[in-house]
mmCIF file of C-alpha atoms and ligand atoms in Angstrom:
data_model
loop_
_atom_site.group_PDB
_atom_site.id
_atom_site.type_symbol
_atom_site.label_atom_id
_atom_site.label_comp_id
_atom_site.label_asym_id
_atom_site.label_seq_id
_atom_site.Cartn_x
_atom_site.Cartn_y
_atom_site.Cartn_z
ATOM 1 C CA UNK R 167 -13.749 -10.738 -0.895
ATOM 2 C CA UNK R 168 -12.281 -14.056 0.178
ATOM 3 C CA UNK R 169 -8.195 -14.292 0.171
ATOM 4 C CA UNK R 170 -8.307 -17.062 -2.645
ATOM 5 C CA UNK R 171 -9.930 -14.170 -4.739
ATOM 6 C CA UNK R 172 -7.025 -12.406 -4.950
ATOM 7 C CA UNK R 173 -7.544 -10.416 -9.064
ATOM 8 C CA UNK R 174 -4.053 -10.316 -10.799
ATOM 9 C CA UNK R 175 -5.369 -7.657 -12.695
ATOM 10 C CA UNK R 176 -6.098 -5.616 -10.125
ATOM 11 C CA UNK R 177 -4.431 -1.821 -10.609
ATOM 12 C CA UNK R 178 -1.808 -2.113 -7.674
ATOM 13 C CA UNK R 179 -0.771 -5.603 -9.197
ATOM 14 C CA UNK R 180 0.171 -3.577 -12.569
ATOM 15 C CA UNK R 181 1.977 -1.180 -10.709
ATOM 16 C CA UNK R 182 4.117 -3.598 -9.225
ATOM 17 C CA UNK R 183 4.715 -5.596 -12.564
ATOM 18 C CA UNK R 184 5.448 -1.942 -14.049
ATOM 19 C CA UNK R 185 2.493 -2.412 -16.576
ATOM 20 C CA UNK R 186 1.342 1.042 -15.063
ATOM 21 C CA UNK R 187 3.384 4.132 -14.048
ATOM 22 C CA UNK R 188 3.676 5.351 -10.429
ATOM 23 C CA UNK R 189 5.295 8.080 -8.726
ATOM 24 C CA UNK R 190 7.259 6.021 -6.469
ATOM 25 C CA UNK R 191 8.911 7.307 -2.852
ATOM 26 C CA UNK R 192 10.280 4.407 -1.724
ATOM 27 C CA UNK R 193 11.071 0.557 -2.916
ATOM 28 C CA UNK R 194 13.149 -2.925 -0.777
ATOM 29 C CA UNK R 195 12.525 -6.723 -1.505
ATOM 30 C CA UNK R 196 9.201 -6.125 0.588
ATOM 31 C CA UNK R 197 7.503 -3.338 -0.519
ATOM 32 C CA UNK R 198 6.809 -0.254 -3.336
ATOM 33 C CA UNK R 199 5.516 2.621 -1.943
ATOM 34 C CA UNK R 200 3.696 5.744 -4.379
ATOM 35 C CA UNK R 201 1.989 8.685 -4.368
ATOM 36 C CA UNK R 202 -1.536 8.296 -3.980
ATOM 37 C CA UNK R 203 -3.078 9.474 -7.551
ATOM 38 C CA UNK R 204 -6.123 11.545 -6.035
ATOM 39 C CA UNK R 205 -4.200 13.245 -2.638
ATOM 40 C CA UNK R 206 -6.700 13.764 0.113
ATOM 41 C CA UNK R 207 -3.773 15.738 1.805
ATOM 42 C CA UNK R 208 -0.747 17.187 1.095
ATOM 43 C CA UNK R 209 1.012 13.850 1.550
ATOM 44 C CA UNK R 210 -0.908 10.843 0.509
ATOM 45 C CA UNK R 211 1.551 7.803 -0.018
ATOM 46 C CA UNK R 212 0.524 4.073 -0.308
ATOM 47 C CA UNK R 213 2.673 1.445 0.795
ATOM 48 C CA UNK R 214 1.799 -1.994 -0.788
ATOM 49 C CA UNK R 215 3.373 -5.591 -0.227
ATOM 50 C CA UNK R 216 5.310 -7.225 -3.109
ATOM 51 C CA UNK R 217 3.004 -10.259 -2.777
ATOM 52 C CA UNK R 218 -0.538 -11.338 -3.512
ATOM 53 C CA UNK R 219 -2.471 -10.399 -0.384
ATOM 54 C CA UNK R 220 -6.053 -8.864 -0.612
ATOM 55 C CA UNK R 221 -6.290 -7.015 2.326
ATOM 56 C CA UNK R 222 -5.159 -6.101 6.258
ATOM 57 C CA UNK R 223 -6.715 -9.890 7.325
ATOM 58 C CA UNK R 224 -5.730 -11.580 4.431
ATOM 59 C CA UNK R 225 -1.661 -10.087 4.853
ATOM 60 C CA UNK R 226 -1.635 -10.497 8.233
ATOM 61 C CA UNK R 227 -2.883 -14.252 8.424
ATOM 62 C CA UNK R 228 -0.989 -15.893 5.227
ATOM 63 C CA UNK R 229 1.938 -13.825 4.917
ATOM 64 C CA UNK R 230 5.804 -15.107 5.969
ATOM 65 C CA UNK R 231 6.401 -13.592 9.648
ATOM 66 C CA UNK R 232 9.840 -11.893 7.159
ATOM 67 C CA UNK R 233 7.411 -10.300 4.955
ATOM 68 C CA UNK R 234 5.016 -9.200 7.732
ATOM 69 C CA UNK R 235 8.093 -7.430 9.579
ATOM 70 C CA UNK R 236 9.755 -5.892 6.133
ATOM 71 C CA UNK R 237 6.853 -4.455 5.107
ATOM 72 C CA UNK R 238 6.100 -2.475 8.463
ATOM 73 C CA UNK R 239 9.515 -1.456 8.267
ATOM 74 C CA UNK R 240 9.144 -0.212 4.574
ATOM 75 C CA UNK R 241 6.211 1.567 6.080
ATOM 76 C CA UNK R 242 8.658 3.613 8.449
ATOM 77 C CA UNK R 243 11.212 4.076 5.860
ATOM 78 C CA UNK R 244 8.917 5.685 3.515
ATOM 79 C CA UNK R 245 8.093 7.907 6.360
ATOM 80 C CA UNK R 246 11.023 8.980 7.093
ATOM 81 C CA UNK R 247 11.750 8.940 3.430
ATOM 82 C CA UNK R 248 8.824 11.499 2.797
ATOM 83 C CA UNK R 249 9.934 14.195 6.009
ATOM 84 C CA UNK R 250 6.768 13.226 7.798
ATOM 85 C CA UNK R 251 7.475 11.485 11.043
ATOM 86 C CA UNK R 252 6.736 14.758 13.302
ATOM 87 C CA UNK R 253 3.334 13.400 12.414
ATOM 88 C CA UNK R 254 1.266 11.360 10.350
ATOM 89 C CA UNK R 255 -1.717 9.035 10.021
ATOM 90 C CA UNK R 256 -2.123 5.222 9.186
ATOM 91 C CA UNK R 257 -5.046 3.583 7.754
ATOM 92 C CA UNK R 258 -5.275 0.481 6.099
ATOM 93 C CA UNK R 259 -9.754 0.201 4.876
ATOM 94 C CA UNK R 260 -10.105 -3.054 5.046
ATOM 95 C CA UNK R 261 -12.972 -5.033 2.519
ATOM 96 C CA UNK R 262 -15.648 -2.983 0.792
ATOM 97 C CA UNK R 263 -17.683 -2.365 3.767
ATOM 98 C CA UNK R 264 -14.871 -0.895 5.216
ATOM 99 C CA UNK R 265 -14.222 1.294 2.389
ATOM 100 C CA UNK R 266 -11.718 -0.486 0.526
ATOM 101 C CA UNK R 267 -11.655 -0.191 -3.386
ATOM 102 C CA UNK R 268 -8.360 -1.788 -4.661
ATOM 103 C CA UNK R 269 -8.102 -5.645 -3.089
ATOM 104 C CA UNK R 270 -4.119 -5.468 -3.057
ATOM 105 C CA UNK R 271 -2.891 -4.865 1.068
ATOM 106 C CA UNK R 272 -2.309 -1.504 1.498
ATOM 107 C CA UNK R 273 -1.521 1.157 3.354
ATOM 108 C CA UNK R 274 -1.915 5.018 3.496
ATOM 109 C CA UNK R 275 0.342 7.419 5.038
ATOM 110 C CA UNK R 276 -1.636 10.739 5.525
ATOM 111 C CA UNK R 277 0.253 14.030 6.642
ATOM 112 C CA UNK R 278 -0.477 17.990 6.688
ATOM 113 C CA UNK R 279 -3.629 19.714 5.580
ATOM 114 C CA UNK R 280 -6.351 18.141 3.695
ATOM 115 C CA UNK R 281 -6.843 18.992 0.238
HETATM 116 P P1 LIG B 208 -8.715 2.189 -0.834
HETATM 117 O O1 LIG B 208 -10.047 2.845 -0.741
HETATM 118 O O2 LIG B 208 -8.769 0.880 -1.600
HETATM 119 O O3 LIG B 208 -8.065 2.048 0.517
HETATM 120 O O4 LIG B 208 -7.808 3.200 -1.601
HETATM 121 C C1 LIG B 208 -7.352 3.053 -2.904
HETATM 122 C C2 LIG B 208 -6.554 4.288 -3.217
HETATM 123 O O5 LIG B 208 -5.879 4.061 -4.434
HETATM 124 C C3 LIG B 208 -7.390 5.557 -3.399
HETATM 125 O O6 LIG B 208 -6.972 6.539 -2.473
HETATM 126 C C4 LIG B 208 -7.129 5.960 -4.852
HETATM 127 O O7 LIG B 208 -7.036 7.362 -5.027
HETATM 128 C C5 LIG B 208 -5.820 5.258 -5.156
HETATM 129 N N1 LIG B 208 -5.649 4.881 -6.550
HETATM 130 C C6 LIG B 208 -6.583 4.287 -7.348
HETATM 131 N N2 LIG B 208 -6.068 4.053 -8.566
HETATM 132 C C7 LIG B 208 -4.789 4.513 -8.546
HETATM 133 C C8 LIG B 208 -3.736 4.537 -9.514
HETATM 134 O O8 LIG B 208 -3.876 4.094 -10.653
HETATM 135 N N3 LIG B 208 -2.553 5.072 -9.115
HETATM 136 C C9 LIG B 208 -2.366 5.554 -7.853
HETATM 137 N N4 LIG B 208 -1.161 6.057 -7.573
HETATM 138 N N5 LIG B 208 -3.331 5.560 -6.924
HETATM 139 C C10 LIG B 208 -4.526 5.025 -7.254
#
């Protein structure tokens, strides 16, 4: 999906307009991140930009160098925020082929046993 496709409508865009409910961890000026609503381990958190950027390529070619840095950070803050930073995994599936379903940037924090 090309960047100028970004889908207003898309579920993480509600989220973040508070059209749909989330159980949020951790929020800044940069990002909101939530529990993940199907857990593939016993933490699953998403981390998603407050802007309109469909994926990994998309965010990291168009967005402000401020937003690029504030929403890694927000990415270590919820990590610390969650207890997890003894050890965790980052993955970011990028376009369908790669596995992505929802076209808003995001990331997924991953710790402990699968579920
Ligand atoms: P993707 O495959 O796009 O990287 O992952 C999308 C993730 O969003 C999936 O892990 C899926 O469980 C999660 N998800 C889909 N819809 C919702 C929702 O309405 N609320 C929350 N919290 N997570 C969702």
């Amino acid at each position: 999906m090309p960047a100028s496709a970004y889908d207003r409508s898309n579920i993480f865009a509600r989220i973040l307009r508070g059209e749909l409910p989330c159980r949020k961890v951790y929020e800044d000026p940069f990002a909101l991140a939530f529990h993940d609503i199907h857990p593939k381990a016993a933490v699953h958190v998403l981390v998603i930009p407050k802007g309109e950027y469909v994926s990994f390529v998309d965010f990291t070619a168009d967005a402000p160098a401020e937003m690029q840095a504030g929403f890694w950070r927000a990415v270590a803050a919820t990590a610390r925020a969650l207890g997890v930073e003894p050890g965790f995994r980052l993955a970011a599936n990028t376009g369908a082929a790669g596995g992505q379903v929802v076209f808003h940037f995001h990331v997924h924090i991953v710790s402990g046993p699968r579920t």
